[in-house]
Amino acid sequence: MPKDELYLKSVTYKKINEVETNKYPYNIPIFKDLKKLKFTKRVTFLVGENGIGKSTFIEALAIKLGLNAEGGTENFDFSTRNTHSDLYKYLELELSEERPK
């Protein structure tokens, strides 16, 4: 992978039907207007008030990338409780062809 190429280029949120958008986590503010989030730098900061959906988004993104929702490393999979949402099912990722090491 070229040095300046980002592995994760963008995330598109595929909204579900309007009835479901009244339920958690689809009713939290970050998902109300999110369509596509493009990554253009090697570091991205998510900022906002408590309850806006930053952690929920990062958790869903981790799951979609094949990582543990609770953190850790790629080779160490653990779970204290299965508390993550199925939001990851509605994320579409644009990735570079080569995964970083």
Tab-separated table of N, CA and C in Angstrom:
chain	number	residue	atom	x	y	z
A	1	MET	N	0.851	-1.169	0.000
A	1	MET	CA	0.000	0.000	0.000
A	1	MET	C	0.900	1.236	0.000
A	2	PRO	N	0.649	2.190	-0.908
A	2	PRO	CA	1.435	3.420	-0.915
A	2	PRO	C	1.366	4.123	0.433
A	3	LYS	N	2.438	4.767	0.804
A	3	LYS	CA	2.562	5.385	2.125
A	3	LYS	C	1.420	6.345	2.455
A	4	ASP	N	0.974	7.127	1.493
A	4	ASP	CA	-0.050	8.135	1.761
A	4	ASP	C	-1.482	7.636	1.564
A	5	GLU	N	-1.650	6.391	1.092
A	5	GLU	CA	-2.997	5.883	0.860
A	5	GLU	C	-3.622	5.433	2.172
A	6	LEU	N	-4.848	5.813	2.384
A	6	LEU	CA	-5.575	5.422	3.581
A	6	LEU	C	-6.249	4.079	3.355
A	7	TYR	N	-6.263	3.240	4.355
A	7	TYR	CA	-6.939	1.953	4.256
A	7	TYR	C	-8.460	2.165	4.228
A	8	LEU	N	-8.968	2.918	5.197
A	8	LEU	CA	-10.395	3.235	5.247
A	8	LEU	C	-10.604	4.581	4.577
A	9	LYS	N	-11.257	4.574	3.440
A	9	LYS	CA	-11.450	5.797	2.663
A	9	LYS	C	-12.766	6.490	2.991
A	10	SER	N	-13.824	5.702	3.200
A	10	SER	CA	-15.110	6.301	3.532
A	10	SER	C	-16.040	5.277	4.163
A	11	VAL	N	-17.047	5.808	4.842
A	11	VAL	CA	-18.105	4.998	5.432
A	11	VAL	C	-19.426	5.585	4.958
A	12	THR	N	-20.262	4.734	4.400
A	12	THR	CA	-21.590	5.156	3.979
A	12	THR	C	-22.600	4.471	4.884
A	13	TYR	N	-23.536	5.254	5.382
A	13	TYR	CA	-24.593	4.727	6.237
A	13	TYR	C	-25.820	4.474	5.375
A	14	LYS	N	-26.200	3.224	5.267
A	14	LYS	CA	-27.379	2.835	4.495
A	14	LYS	C	-28.578	2.831	5.432
A	15	LYS	N	-29.385	3.886	5.348
A	15	LYS	CA	-30.528	3.994	6.253
A	15	LYS	C	-31.513	2.861	6.051
A	16	ILE	N	-32.097	2.477	7.165
A	16	ILE	CA	-33.131	1.459	7.108
A	16	ILE	C	-34.475	2.164	6.998
A	17	ASN	N	-35.548	1.442	6.983
A	17	ASN	CA	-36.853	2.072	6.801
A	17	ASN	C	-37.149	3.068	7.915
A	18	GLU	N	-38.040	3.988	7.626
A	18	GLU	CA	-38.341	5.088	8.557
A	18	GLU	C	-38.896	4.607	9.899
A	19	VAL	N	-39.605	3.503	9.936
A	19	VAL	CA	-40.145	2.990	11.200
A	19	VAL	C	-39.002	2.655	12.147
A	20	GLU	N	-37.952	2.022	11.633
A	20	GLU	CA	-36.820	1.621	12.453
A	20	GLU	C	-35.991	2.806	12.944
A	21	THR	N	-36.050	3.946	12.282
A	21	THR	CA	-35.225	5.082	12.683
A	21	THR	C	-35.671	5.693	14.009
A	22	ASN	N	-36.765	5.237	14.555
A	22	ASN	CA	-37.211	5.721	15.869
A	22	ASN	C	-36.618	4.902	17.003
A	23	LYS	N	-35.873	3.841	16.678
A	23	LYS	CA	-35.291	2.964	17.683
A	23	LYS	C	-33.795	3.227	17.830
A	24	TYR	N	-33.261	2.888	19.012
A	24	TYR	CA	-31.826	2.956	19.247
A	24	TYR	C	-31.139	1.881	18.424
A	25	PRO	N	-30.019	2.130	17.849
A	25	PRO	CA	-29.203	3.338	17.851
A	25	PRO	C	-29.480	4.271	16.678
A	26	TYR	N	-30.459	3.933	15.862
A	26	TYR	CA	-30.708	4.703	14.643
A	26	TYR	C	-31.321	6.070	14.919
A	27	ASN	N	-31.802	6.287	16.138
A	27	ASN	CA	-32.408	7.568	16.474
A	27	ASN	C	-31.438	8.528	17.156
A	28	ILE	N	-30.186	8.146	17.334
A	28	ILE	CA	-29.245	9.070	17.958
A	28	ILE	C	-28.738	10.061	16.914
A	29	PRO	N	-28.381	11.255	17.360
A	29	PRO	CA	-28.113	12.371	16.452
A	29	PRO	C	-27.128	12.111	15.312
A	30	ILE	N	-26.052	11.387	15.531
A	30	ILE	CA	-25.047	11.228	14.478
A	30	ILE	C	-25.635	10.542	13.238
A	31	PHE	N	-26.658	9.721	13.423
A	31	PHE	CA	-27.211	8.972	12.292
A	31	PHE	C	-28.399	9.648	11.630
A	32	LYS	N	-28.862	10.723	12.215
A	32	LYS	CA	-30.006	11.436	11.636
A	32	LYS	C	-29.700	11.946	10.228
A	33	ASP	N	-28.538	12.545	10.051
A	33	ASP	CA	-28.191	13.139	8.761
A	33	ASP	C	-26.967	12.525	8.107
A	34	LEU	N	-26.379	11.500	8.729
A	34	LEU	CA	-25.175	10.902	8.176
A	34	LEU	C	-25.490	10.097	6.917
A	35	LYS	N	-24.784	10.422	5.852
A	35	LYS	CA	-24.914	9.657	4.615
A	35	LYS	C	-23.570	9.034	4.281
A	36	LYS	N	-22.550	9.874	4.159
A	36	LYS	CA	-21.224	9.372	3.819
A	36	LYS	C	-20.185	10.215	4.555
A	37	LEU	N	-19.251	9.528	5.156
A	37	LEU	CA	-18.157	10.179	5.860
A	37	LEU	C	-16.877	9.791	5.149
A	38	LYS	N	-16.185	10.781	4.578
A	38	LYS	CA	-14.935	10.528	3.859
A	38	LYS	C	-13.758	10.806	4.776
A	39	PHE	N	-12.764	9.942	4.708
A	39	PHE	CA	-11.545	10.117	5.482
A	39	PHE	C	-10.455	10.582	4.529
A	40	THR	N	-9.846	11.707	4.836
A	40	THR	CA	-8.833	12.277	3.956
A	40	THR	C	-7.479	12.413	4.631
A	41	LYS	N	-7.433	12.213	5.936
A	41	LYS	CA	-6.186	12.315	6.707
A	41	LYS	C	-5.963	11.031	7.482
A	42	ARG	N	-4.749	10.809	7.922
A	42	ARG	CA	-4.408	9.589	8.653
A	42	ARG	C	-4.997	9.554	10.067
A	43	VAL	N	-5.382	10.706	10.597
A	43	VAL	CA	-5.991	10.784	11.928
A	43	VAL	C	-7.302	11.544	11.811
A	44	THR	N	-8.355	11.015	12.437
A	44	THR	CA	-9.659	11.659	12.440
A	44	THR	C	-10.132	11.784	13.878
A	45	PHE	N	-10.637	12.935	14.244
A	45	PHE	CA	-11.180	13.170	15.576
A	45	PHE	C	-12.696	13.258	15.472
A	46	LEU	N	-13.389	12.532	16.333
A	46	LEU	CA	-14.837	12.657	16.439
A	46	LEU	C	-15.118	13.398	17.732
A	47	VAL	N	-15.779	14.514	17.640
A	47	VAL	CA	-16.070	15.322	18.819
A	47	VAL	C	-17.558	15.620	18.880
A	48	GLY	N	-18.049	15.869	20.074
A	48	GLY	CA	-19.453	16.222	20.241
A	48	GLY	C	-19.906	15.941	21.656
A	49	GLU	N	-21.120	16.332	21.910
A	49	GLU	CA	-21.723	16.166	23.231
A	49	GLU	C	-21.896	14.687	23.563
A	50	ASN	N	-22.068	14.409	24.848
A	50	ASN	CA	-22.382	13.045	25.287
A	50	ASN	C	-23.702	12.612	24.664
A	51	GLY	N	-23.760	11.354	24.255
A	51	GLY	CA	-25.002	10.813	23.727
A	51	GLY	C	-25.243	11.066	22.255
A	52	ILE	N	-24.281	11.668	21.577
A	52	ILE	CA	-24.484	11.982	20.159
A	52	ILE	C	-24.219	10.779	19.250
A	53	GLY	N	-23.492	9.774	19.747
A	53	GLY	CA	-23.292	8.550	18.986
A	53	GLY	C	-21.865	8.268	18.561
A	54	LYS	N	-20.899	8.987	19.108
A	54	LYS	CA	-19.493	8.792	18.718
A	54	LYS	C	-19.031	7.362	19.004
A	55	SER	N	-19.227	6.901	20.220
A	55	SER	CA	-18.771	5.556	20.598
A	55	SER	C	-19.549	4.477	19.866
A	56	THR	N	-20.822	4.674	19.680
A	56	THR	CA	-21.650	3.708	18.964
A	56	THR	C	-21.173	3.569	17.526
A	57	PHE	N	-20.829	4.690	16.918
A	57	PHE	CA	-20.315	4.679	15.547
A	57	PHE	C	-18.972	3.943	15.473
A	58	ILE	N	-18.057	4.252	16.389
A	58	ILE	CA	-16.737	3.619	16.401
A	58	ILE	C	-16.869	2.114	16.647
A	59	GLU	N	-17.755	1.723	17.534
A	59	GLU	CA	-17.992	0.306	17.819
A	59	GLU	C	-18.484	-0.419	16.563
A	60	ALA	N	-19.455	0.167	15.860
A	60	ALA	CA	-19.989	-0.442	14.637
A	60	ALA	C	-18.921	-0.504	13.556
A	61	LEU	N	-18.111	0.526	13.472
A	61	LEU	CA	-17.024	0.564	12.496
A	61	LEU	C	-16.004	-0.542	12.792
A	62	ALA	N	-15.669	-0.722	14.065
A	62	ALA	CA	-14.725	-1.782	14.456
A	62	ALA	C	-15.254	-3.151	14.059
A	63	ILE	N	-16.507	-3.411	14.344
A	63	ILE	CA	-17.104	-4.707	14.001
A	63	ILE	C	-17.082	-4.916	12.491
A	64	LYS	N	-17.438	-3.879	11.745
A	64	LYS	CA	-17.457	-3.984	10.283
A	64	LYS	C	-16.061	-4.264	9.731
A	65	LEU	N	-15.030	-3.761	10.409
A	65	LEU	CA	-13.648	-3.988	9.992
A	65	LEU	C	-13.099	-5.325	10.497
A	66	GLY	N	-13.921	-6.062	11.226
A	66	GLY	CA	-13.496	-7.367	11.721
A	66	GLY	C	-12.738	-7.308	13.027
A	67	LEU	N	-12.863	-6.221	13.746
A	67	LEU	CA	-12.179	-6.058	15.027
A	67	LEU	C	-13.156	-6.293	16.174
A	68	ASN	N	-12.624	-6.480	17.362
A	68	ASN	CA	-13.434	-6.699	18.545
A	68	ASN	C	-14.131	-5.401	18.941
A	69	ALA	N	-15.423	-5.452	19.189
A	69	ALA	CA	-16.190	-4.260	19.572
A	69	ALA	C	-15.732	-3.676	20.909
A	70	GLU	N	-15.105	-4.504	21.745
A	70	GLU	CA	-14.666	-4.040	23.063
A	70	GLU	C	-13.201	-3.613	23.073
A	71	GLY	N	-12.559	-3.633	21.932
A	71	GLY	CA	-11.158	-3.226	21.875
A	71	GLY	C	-10.224	-4.409	21.855
A	72	GLY	N	-8.972	-4.155	22.105
A	72	GLY	CA	-7.974	-5.214	22.064
A	72	GLY	C	-7.280	-5.241	20.726
A	73	THR	N	-6.720	-6.377	20.389
A	73	THR	CA	-6.006	-6.492	19.123
A	73	THR	C	-6.747	-7.448	18.200
A	74	GLU	N	-6.312	-7.484	16.981
A	74	GLU	CA	-6.944	-8.337	15.978
A	74	GLU	C	-6.838	-9.816	16.337
A	75	ASN	N	-5.769	-10.202	17.013
A	75	ASN	CA	-5.543	-11.601	17.344
A	75	ASN	C	-6.065	-12.006	18.714
A	76	PHE	N	-6.671	-11.079	19.430
A	76	PHE	CA	-7.169	-11.372	20.768
A	76	PHE	C	-8.638	-10.993	20.809
A	77	ASP	N	-9.492	-11.983	20.820
A	77	ASP	CA	-10.931	-11.749	20.793
A	77	ASP	C	-11.527	-12.119	22.140
A	78	PHE	N	-12.149	-11.158	22.785
A	78	PHE	CA	-12.777	-11.411	24.064
A	78	PHE	C	-14.106	-10.674	24.110
A	79	SER	N	-14.929	-11.034	25.042
A	79	SER	CA	-16.201	-10.350	25.216
A	79	SER	C	-16.647	-10.521	26.651
A	80	THR	N	-16.939	-9.393	27.287
A	80	THR	CA	-17.470	-9.466	28.638
A	80	THR	C	-18.987	-9.612	28.586
A	81	ARG	N	-19.601	-8.898	27.636
A	81	ARG	CA	-21.041	-8.973	27.382
A	81	ARG	C	-21.279	-8.562	25.946
A	82	ASN	N	-22.225	-9.174	25.299
A	82	ASN	CA	-22.569	-8.793	23.940
A	82	ASN	C	-23.564	-7.635	24.008
A	83	THR	N	-23.046	-6.412	23.976
A	83	THR	CA	-23.914	-5.238	24.118
A	83	THR	C	-23.944	-4.375	22.864
A	84	HIS	N	-23.221	-4.760	21.831
A	84	HIS	CA	-23.191	-3.907	20.652
A	84	HIS	C	-24.470	-4.057	19.829
A	85	SER	N	-24.769	-2.995	19.092
A	85	SER	CA	-25.969	-2.977	18.249
A	85	SER	C	-25.671	-3.637	16.908
A	86	ASP	N	-26.688	-3.767	16.097
A	86	ASP	CA	-26.493	-4.317	14.758
A	86	ASP	C	-26.271	-3.215	13.723
A	87	LEU	N	-25.892	-2.046	14.189
A	87	LEU	CA	-25.647	-0.906	13.311
A	87	LEU	C	-24.618	-1.220	12.228
A	88	TYR	N	-23.632	-2.028	12.558
A	88	TYR	CA	-22.576	-2.362	11.595
A	88	TYR	C	-23.146	-2.952	10.307
A	89	LYS	N	-24.304	-3.558	10.381
A	89	LYS	CA	-24.930	-4.146	9.196
A	89	LYS	C	-25.333	-3.088	8.165
A	90	TYR	N	-25.453	-1.854	8.613
A	90	TYR	CA	-25.912	-0.774	7.745
A	90	TYR	C	-24.780	0.157	7.311
A	91	LEU	N	-23.548	-0.230	7.604
A	91	LEU	CA	-22.395	0.552	7.171
A	91	LEU	C	-21.758	-0.113	5.966
A	92	GLU	N	-21.420	0.692	4.988
A	92	GLU	CA	-20.697	0.211	3.811
A	92	GLU	C	-19.356	0.915	3.793
A	93	LEU	N	-18.279	0.147	3.738
A	93	LEU	CA	-16.937	0.710	3.809
A	93	LEU	C	-16.278	0.739	2.439
A	94	GLU	N	-15.570	1.807	2.180
A	94	GLU	CA	-14.713	1.878	0.996
A	94	GLU	C	-13.283	1.733	1.509
A	95	LEU	N	-12.629	0.643	1.131
A	95	LEU	CA	-11.290	0.332	1.612
A	95	LEU	C	-10.308	0.294	0.466
A	96	SER	N	-9.029	0.552	0.781
A	96	SER	CA	-8.000	0.363	-0.237
A	96	SER	C	-7.832	-1.146	-0.433
A	97	GLU	N	-7.190	-1.528	-1.502
A	97	GLU	CA	-7.064	-2.954	-1.815
A	97	GLU	C	-6.158	-3.704	-0.858
A	98	GLU	N	-5.148	-3.034	-0.341
A	98	GLU	CA	-4.186	-3.704	0.540
A	98	GLU	C	-4.395	-3.275	1.982
A	99	ARG	N	-4.525	-4.243	2.868
A	99	ARG	CA	-4.692	-3.961	4.285
A	99	ARG	C	-3.344	-3.631	4.905
A	100	PRO	N	-3.265	-2.601	5.751
A	100	PRO	CA	-1.991	-2.254	6.374
A	100	PRO	C	-1.539	-3.332	7.350
A	101	LYS	N	-0.236	-3.384	7.586
A	101	LYS	CA	0.328	-4.364	8.511
A	101	LYS	C	0.389	-3.795	9.902
